[in-house]
PDB file of C-alpha atoms in Angstrom:
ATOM      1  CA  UNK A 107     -11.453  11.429   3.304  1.00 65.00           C
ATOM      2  CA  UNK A 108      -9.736   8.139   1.400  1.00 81.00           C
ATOM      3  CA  UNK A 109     -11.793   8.936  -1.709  1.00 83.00           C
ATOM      4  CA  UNK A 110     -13.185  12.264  -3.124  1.00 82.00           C
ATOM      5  CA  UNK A 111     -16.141  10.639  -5.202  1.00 92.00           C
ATOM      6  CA  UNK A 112     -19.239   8.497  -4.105  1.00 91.00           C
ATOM      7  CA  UNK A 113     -17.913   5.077  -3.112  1.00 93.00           C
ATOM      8  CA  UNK A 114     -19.534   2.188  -5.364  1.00 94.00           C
ATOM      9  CA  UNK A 115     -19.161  -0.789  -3.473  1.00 94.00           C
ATOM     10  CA  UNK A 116     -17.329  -2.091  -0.617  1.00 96.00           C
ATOM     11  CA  UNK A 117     -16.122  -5.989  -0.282  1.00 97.00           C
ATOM     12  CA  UNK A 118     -14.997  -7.989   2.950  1.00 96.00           C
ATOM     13  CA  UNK A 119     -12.547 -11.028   2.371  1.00 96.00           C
ATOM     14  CA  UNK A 120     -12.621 -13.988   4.751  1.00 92.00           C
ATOM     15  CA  UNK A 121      -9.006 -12.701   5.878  1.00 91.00           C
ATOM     16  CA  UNK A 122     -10.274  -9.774   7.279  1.00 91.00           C
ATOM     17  CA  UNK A 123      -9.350  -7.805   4.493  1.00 95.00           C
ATOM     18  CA  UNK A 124     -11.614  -4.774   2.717  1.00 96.00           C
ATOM     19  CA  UNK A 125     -11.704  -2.906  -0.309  1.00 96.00           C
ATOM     20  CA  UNK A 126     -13.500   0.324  -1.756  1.00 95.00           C
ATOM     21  CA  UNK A 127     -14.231   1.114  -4.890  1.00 95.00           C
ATOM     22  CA  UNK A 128     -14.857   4.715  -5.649  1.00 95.00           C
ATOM     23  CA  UNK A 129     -15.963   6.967  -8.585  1.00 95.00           C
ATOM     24  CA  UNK A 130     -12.840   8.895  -8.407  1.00 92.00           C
ATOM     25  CA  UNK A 131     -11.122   5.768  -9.867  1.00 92.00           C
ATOM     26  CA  UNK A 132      -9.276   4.889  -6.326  1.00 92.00           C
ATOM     27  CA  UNK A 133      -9.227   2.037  -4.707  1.00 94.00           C
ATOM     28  CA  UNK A 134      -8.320   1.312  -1.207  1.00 93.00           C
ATOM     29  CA  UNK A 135      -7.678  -2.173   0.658  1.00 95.00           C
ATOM     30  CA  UNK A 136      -7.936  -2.158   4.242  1.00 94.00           C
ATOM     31  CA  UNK A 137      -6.027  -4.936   6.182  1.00 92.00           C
ATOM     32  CA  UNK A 138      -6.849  -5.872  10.311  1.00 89.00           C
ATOM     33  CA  UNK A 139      -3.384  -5.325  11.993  1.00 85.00           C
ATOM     34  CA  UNK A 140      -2.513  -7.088  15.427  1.00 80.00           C
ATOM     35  CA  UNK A 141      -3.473  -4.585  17.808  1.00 83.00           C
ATOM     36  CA  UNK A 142      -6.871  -4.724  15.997  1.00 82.00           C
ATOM     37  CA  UNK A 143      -6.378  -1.602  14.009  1.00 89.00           C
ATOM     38  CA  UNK A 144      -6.737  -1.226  10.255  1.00 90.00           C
ATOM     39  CA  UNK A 145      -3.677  -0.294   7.511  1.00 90.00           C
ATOM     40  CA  UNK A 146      -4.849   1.145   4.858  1.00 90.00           C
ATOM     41  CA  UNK A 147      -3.319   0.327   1.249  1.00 88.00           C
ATOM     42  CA  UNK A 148      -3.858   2.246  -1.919  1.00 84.00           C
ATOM     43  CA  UNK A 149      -3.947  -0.496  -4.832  1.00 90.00           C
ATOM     44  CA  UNK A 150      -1.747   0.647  -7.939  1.00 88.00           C
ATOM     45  CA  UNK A 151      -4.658   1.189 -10.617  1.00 87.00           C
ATOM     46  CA  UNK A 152      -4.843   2.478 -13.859  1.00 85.00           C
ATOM     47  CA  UNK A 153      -8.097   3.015 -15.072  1.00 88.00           C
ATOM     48  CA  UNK A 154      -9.665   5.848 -17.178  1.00 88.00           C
ATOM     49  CA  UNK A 155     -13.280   6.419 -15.543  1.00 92.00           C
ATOM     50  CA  UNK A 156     -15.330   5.174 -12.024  1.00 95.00           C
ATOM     51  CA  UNK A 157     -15.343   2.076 -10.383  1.00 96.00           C
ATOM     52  CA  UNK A 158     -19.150   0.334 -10.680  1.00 97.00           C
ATOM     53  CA  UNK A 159     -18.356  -2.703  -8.675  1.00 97.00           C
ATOM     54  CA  UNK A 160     -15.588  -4.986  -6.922  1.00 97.00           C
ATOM     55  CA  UNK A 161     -15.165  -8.290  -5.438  1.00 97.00           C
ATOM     56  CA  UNK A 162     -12.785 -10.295  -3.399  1.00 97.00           C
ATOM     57  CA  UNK A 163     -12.246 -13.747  -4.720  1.00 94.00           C
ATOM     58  CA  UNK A 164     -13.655 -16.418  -2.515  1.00 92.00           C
ATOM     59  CA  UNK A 165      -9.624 -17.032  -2.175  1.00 90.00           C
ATOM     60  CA  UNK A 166      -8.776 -13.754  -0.556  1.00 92.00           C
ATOM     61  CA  UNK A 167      -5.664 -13.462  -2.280  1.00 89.00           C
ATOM     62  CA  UNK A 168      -7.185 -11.701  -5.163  1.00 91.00           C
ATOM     63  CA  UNK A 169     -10.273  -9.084  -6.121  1.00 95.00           C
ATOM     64  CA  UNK A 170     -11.795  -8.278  -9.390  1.00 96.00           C
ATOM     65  CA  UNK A 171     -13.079  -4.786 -10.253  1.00 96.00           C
ATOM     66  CA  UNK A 172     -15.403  -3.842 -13.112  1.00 97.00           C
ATOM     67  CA  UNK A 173     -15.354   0.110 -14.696  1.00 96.00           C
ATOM     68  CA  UNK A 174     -17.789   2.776 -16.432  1.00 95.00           C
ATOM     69  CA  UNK A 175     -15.431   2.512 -19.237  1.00 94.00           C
ATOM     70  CA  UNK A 176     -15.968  -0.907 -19.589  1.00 94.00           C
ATOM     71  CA  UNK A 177     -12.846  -2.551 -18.229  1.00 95.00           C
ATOM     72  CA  UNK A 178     -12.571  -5.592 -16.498  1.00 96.00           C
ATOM     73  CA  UNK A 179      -9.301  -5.782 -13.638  1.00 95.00           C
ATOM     74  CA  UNK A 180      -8.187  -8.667 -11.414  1.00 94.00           C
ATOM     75  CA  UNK A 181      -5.796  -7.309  -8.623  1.00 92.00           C
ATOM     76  CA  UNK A 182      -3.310  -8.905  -7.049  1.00 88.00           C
ATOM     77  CA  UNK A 183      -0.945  -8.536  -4.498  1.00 86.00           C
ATOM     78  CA  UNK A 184       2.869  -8.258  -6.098  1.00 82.00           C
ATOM     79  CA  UNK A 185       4.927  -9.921  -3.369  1.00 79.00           C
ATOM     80  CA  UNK A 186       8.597  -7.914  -4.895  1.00 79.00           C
ATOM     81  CA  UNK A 187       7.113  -4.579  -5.133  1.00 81.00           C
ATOM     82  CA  UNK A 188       4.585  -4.713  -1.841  1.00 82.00           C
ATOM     83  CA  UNK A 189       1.759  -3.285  -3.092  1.00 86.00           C
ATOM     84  CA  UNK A 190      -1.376  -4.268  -4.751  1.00 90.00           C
ATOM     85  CA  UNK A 191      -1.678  -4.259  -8.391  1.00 88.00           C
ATOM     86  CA  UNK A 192      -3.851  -4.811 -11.309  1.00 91.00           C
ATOM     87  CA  UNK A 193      -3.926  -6.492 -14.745  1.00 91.00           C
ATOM     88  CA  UNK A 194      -6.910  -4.848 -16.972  1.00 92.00           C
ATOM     89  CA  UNK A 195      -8.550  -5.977 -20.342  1.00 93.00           C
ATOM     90  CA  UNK A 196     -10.484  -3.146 -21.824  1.00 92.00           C
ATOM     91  CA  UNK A 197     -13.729  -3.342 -23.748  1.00 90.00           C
ATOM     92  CA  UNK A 198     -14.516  -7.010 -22.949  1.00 91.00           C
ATOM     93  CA  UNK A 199     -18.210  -5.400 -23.276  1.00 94.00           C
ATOM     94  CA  UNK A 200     -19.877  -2.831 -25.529  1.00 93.00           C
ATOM     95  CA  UNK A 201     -21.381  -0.489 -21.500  1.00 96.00           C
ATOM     96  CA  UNK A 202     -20.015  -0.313 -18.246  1.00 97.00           C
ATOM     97  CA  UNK A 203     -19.566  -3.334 -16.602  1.00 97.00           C
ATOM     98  CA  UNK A 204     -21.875  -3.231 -13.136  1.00 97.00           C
ATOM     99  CA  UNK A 205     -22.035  -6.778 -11.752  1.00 97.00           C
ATOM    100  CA  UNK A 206     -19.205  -9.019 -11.019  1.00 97.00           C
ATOM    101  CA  UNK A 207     -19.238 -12.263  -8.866  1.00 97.00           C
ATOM    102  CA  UNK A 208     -16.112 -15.004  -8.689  1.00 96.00           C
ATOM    103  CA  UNK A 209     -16.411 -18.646  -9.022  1.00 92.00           C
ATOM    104  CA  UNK A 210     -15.789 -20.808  -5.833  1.00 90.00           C
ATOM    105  CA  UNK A 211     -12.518 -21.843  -7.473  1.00 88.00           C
ATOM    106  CA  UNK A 212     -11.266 -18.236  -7.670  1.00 90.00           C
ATOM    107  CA  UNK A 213      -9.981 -18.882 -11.300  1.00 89.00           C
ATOM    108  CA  UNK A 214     -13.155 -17.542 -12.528  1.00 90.00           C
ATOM    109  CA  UNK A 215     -15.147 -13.970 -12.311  1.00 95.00           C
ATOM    110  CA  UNK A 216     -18.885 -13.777 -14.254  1.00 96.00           C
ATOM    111  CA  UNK A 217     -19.193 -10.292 -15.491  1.00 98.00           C
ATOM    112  CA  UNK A 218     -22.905  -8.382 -16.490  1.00 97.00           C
ATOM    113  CA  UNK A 219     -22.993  -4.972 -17.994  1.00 97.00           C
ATOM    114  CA  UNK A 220     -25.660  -2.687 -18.985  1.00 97.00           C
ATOM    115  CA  UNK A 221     -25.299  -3.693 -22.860  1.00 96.00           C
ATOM    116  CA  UNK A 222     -27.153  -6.494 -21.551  1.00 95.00           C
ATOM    117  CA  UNK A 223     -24.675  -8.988 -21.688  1.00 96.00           C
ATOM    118  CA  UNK A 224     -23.000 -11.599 -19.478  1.00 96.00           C
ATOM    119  CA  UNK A 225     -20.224 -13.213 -19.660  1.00 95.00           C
ATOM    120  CA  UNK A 226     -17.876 -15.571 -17.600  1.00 93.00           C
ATOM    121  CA  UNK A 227     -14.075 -14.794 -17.763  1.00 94.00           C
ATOM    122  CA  UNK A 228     -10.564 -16.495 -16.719  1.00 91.00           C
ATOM    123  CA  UNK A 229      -9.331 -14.779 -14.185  1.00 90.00           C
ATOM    124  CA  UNK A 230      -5.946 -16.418 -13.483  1.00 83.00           C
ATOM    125  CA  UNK A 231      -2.851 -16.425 -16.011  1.00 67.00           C
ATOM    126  CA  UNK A 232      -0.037 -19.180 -16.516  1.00 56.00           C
ATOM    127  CA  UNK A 233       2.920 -16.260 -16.189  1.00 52.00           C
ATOM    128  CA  UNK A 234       1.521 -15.799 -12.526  1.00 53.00           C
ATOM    129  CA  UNK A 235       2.354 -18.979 -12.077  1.00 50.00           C
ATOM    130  CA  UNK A 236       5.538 -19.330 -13.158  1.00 43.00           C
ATOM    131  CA  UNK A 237       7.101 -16.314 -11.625  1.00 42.00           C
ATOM    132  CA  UNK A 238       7.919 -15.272  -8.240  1.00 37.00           C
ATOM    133  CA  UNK A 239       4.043 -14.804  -7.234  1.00 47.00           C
ATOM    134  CA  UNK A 240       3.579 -18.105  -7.878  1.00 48.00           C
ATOM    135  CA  UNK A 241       0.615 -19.650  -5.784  1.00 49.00           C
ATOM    136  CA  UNK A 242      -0.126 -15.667  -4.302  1.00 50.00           C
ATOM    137  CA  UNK A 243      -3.503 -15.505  -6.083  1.00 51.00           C
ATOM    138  CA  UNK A 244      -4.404 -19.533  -5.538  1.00 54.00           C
ATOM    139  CA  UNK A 245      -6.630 -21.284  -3.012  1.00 56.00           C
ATOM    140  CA  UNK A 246      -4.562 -24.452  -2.412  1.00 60.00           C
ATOM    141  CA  UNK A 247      -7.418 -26.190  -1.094  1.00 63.00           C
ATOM    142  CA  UNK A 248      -9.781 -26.129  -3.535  1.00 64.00           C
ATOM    143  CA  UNK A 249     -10.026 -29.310  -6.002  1.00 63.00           C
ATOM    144  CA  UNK A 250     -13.382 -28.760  -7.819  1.00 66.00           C
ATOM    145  CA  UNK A 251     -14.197 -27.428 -11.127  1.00 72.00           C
ATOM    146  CA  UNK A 252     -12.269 -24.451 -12.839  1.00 77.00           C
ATOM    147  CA  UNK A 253      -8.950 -25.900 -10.602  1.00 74.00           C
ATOM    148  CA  UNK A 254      -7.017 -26.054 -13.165  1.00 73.00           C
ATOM    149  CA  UNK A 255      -7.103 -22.863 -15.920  1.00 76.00           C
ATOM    150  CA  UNK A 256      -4.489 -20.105 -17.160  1.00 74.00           C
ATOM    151  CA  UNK A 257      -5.372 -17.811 -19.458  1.00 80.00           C
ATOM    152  CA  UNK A 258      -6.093 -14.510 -18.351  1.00 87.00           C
ATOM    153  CA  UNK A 259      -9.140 -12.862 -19.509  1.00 91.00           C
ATOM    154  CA  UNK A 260      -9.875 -15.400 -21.810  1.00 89.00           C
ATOM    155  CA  UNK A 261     -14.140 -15.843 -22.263  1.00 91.00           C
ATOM    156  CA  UNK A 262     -15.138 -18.397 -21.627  1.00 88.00           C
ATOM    157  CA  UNK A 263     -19.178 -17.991 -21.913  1.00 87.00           C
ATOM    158  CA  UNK A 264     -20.765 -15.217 -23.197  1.00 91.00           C
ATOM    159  CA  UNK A 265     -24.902 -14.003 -23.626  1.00 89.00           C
ATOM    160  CA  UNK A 266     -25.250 -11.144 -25.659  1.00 90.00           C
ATOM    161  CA  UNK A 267     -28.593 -10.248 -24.833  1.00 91.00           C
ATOM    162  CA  UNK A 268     -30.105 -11.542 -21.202  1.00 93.00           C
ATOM    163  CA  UNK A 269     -33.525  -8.879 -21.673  1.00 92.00           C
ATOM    164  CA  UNK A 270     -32.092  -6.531 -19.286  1.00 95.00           C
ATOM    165  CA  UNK A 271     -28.916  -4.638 -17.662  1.00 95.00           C
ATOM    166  CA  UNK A 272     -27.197  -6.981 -15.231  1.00 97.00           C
ATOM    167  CA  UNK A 273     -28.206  -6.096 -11.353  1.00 97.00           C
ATOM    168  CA  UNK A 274     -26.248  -9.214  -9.554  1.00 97.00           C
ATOM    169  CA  UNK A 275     -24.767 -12.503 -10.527  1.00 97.00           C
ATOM    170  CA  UNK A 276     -23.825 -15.114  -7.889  1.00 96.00           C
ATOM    171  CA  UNK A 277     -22.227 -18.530  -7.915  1.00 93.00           C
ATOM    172  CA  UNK A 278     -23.548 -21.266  -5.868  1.00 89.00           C
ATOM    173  CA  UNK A 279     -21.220 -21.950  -3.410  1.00 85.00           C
ATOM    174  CA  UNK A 280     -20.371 -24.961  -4.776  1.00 82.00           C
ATOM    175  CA  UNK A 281     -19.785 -23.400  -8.404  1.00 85.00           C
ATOM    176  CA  UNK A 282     -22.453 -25.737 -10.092  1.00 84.00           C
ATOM    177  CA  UNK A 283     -25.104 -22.397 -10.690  1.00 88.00           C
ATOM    178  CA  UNK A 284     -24.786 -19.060 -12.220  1.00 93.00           C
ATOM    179  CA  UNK A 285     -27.874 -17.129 -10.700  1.00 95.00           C
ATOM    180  CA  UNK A 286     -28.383 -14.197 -13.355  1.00 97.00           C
ATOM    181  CA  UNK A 287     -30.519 -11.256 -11.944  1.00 97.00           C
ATOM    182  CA  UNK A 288     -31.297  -8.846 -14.899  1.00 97.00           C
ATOM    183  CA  UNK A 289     -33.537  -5.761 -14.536  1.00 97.00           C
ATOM    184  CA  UNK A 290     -36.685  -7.566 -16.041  1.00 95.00           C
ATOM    185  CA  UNK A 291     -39.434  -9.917 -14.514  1.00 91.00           C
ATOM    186  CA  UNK A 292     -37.568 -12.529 -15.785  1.00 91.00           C
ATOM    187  CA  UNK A 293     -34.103 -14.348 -14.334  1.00 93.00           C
ATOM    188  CA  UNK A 294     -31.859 -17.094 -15.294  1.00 92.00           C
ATOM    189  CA  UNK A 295     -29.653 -19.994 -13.728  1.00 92.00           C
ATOM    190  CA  UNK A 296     -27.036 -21.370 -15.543  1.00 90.00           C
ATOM    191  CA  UNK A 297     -25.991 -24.796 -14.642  1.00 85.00           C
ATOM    192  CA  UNK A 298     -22.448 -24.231 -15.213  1.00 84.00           C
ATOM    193  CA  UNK A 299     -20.228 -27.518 -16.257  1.00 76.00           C
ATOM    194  CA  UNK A 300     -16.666 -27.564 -16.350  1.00 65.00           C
ATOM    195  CA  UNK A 301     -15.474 -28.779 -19.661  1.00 70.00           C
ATOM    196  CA  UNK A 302     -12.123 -29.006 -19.975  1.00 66.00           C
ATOM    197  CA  UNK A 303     -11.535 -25.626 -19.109  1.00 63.00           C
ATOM    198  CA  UNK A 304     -14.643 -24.520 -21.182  1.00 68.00           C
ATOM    199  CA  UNK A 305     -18.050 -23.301 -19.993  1.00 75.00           C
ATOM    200  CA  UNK A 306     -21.339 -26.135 -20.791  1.00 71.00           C
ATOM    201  CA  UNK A 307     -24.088 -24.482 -19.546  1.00 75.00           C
ATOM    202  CA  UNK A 308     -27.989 -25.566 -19.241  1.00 81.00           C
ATOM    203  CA  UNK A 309     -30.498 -22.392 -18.830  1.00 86.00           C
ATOM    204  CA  UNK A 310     -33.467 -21.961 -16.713  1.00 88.00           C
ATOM    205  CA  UNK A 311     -35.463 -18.538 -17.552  1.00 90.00           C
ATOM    206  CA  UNK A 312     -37.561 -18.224 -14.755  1.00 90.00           C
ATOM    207  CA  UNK A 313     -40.635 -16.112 -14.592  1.00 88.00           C
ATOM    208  CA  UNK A 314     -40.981 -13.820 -11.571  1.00 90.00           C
ATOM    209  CA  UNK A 315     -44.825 -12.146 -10.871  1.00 91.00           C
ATOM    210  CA  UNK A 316     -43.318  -8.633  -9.718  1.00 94.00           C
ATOM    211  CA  UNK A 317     -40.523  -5.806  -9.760  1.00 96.00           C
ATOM    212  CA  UNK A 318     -36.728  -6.601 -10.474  1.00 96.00           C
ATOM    213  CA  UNK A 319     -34.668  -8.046  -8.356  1.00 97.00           C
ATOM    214  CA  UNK A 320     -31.333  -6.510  -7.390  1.00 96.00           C
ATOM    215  CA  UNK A 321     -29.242  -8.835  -5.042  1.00 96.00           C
ATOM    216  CA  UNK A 322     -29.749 -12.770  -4.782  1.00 96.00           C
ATOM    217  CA  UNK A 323     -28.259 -16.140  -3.900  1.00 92.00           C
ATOM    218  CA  UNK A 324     -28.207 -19.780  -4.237  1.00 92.00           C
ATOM    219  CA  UNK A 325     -27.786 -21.219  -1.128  1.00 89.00           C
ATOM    220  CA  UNK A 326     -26.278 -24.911  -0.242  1.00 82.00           C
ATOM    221  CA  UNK A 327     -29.364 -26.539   0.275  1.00 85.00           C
ATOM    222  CA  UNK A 328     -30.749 -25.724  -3.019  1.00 85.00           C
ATOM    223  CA  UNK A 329     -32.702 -22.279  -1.721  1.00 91.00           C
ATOM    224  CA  UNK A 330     -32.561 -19.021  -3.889  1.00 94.00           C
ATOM    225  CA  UNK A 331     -33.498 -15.813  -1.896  1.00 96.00           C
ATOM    226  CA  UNK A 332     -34.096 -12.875  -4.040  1.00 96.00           C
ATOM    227  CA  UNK A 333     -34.380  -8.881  -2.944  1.00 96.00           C
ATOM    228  CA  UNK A 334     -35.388  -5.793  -4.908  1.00 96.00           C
ATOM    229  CA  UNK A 335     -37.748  -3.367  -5.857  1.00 96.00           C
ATOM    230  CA  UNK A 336     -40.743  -5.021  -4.501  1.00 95.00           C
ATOM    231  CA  UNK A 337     -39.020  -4.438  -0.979  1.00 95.00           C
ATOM    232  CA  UNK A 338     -39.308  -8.189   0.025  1.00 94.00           C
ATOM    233  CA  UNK A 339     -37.396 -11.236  -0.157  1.00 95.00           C
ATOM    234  CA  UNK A 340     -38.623 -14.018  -2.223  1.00 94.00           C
ATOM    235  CA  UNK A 341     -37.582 -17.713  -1.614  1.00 95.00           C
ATOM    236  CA  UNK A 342     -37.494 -20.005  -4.165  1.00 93.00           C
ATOM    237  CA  UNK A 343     -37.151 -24.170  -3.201  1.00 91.00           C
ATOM    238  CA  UNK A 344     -35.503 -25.798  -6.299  1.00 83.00           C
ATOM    239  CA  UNK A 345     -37.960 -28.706  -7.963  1.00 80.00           C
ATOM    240  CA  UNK A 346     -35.995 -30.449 -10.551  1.00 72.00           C
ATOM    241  CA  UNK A 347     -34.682 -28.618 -13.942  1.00 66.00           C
ATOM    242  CA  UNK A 348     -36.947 -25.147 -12.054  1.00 74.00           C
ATOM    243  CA  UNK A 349     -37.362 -22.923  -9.036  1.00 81.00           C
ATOM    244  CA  UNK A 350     -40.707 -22.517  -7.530  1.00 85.00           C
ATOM    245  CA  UNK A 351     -41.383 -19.728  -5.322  1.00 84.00           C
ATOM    246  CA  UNK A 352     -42.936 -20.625  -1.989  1.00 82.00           C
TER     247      UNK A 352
END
């Protein structure tokens, strides 16, 4: 067996790339080889208890993890050592952080944790890229918002107190929406502005007649699907400044 503890989530990276995240405080990429086998890589990672959740950038040249002990860590691949590697911030929340979801840029990672908090973090530092990994962790193509920020960890947005811990967060693909799923009958979209490097954001707190939700999305045509405890999929059609369910 890879890992000796329960594994917490599992990501797959438009590359063909995969990652575990594990209790036992492992993690393991997986990369398709030629002959359509898989390599397996053990990422160089330091922290002190499990892994809750972890995501692969939109990018695929970077993942974010979030821990019980309340650590947030974007990983990397480290072209002069060949091996995949982490940079951490500890305590950027008072629980364990259990929700994570990157921005279509890649440069930035929403966080939710079971204080009841959410909060939307830099994921990308200057000294990246000004040394030899320089353009490893970027999506070249991408020219929307959030294209252009450096400093690592940095918060950008924060919510103390959503009503509930943080099941999922999402980005619309097109980075304009933060879909918030908290463990209430309510949820909330963010309409996330870039500026200047800094978070605007405009709040919808949407009313939902049933269970929590636990995984969601905004999809390009303007159509949030929602799944949870109700065991059904909802569909919302966007009217305006709200979401009405259909």
């Amino acid at each position: 067996h890879d890992q000796s503890q329960p594994v917490s989530e599992i990501d797959w990276a438009k590359d063909d790339k995969i990652i575990s995240g594990s209790h036992d405080r492992s993690a393991f990429i997986y990369k398709r080889t030629g002959n359509n086998s898989w390599q397996k890589m053990l990422v160089n990672i330091d922290i002190k208890l499990s892994i809750l959740c972890v995501k692969w950038a939109p990018s695929a040249k970077k993942f974010g993890l979030g821990a019980s002990c309340s650590s947030l860590a974007i990983g990397f691949f480290n072209v002069e050592t060949n091996c995949w590697t982490i940079s951490t911030r500890d305590k950027l929340c008072k629980s364990p952080i259990i929700s994570l979801s990157f921005h279509p840029s890649s440069n930035i990672v929403a966080i939710g944790s079971s204080d009841n908090s959410v909060k939307i973090v830099l994921a990308v530092s200057k000294a990246l890229k000004i040394n030899s990994l320089k353009n490893q962790h970027q999506d070249k193509n991408y020219q929307g918002p959030f294209a252009n920020v450096d400093n690592l960890f940095e918060v950008l947005f924060s919510i103390e107190d959503i009503g509930g811990w943080v099941n999922h967060l999402s980005f619309e693909l097109n980075g304009s929406f933060l879909l918030v799923l908290p463990h209430t009958n309510h949820f909330k979209i963010y309409d996330i502005v870039d500026n200047g490097g800094k978070v605007g954001t405009k709040e919808m707190d949407i009313k939902w007649n049933g269970l929590p939700f636990l995984n969601g999305y905004i999809s390009d045509k303007g159509i949030l699907y929602a799944g949870g405890y109700d065991k059904k999929v909802a569909v919302f059609n966007r009217s305006g400044r709200n979401f009405i369910i259909t």
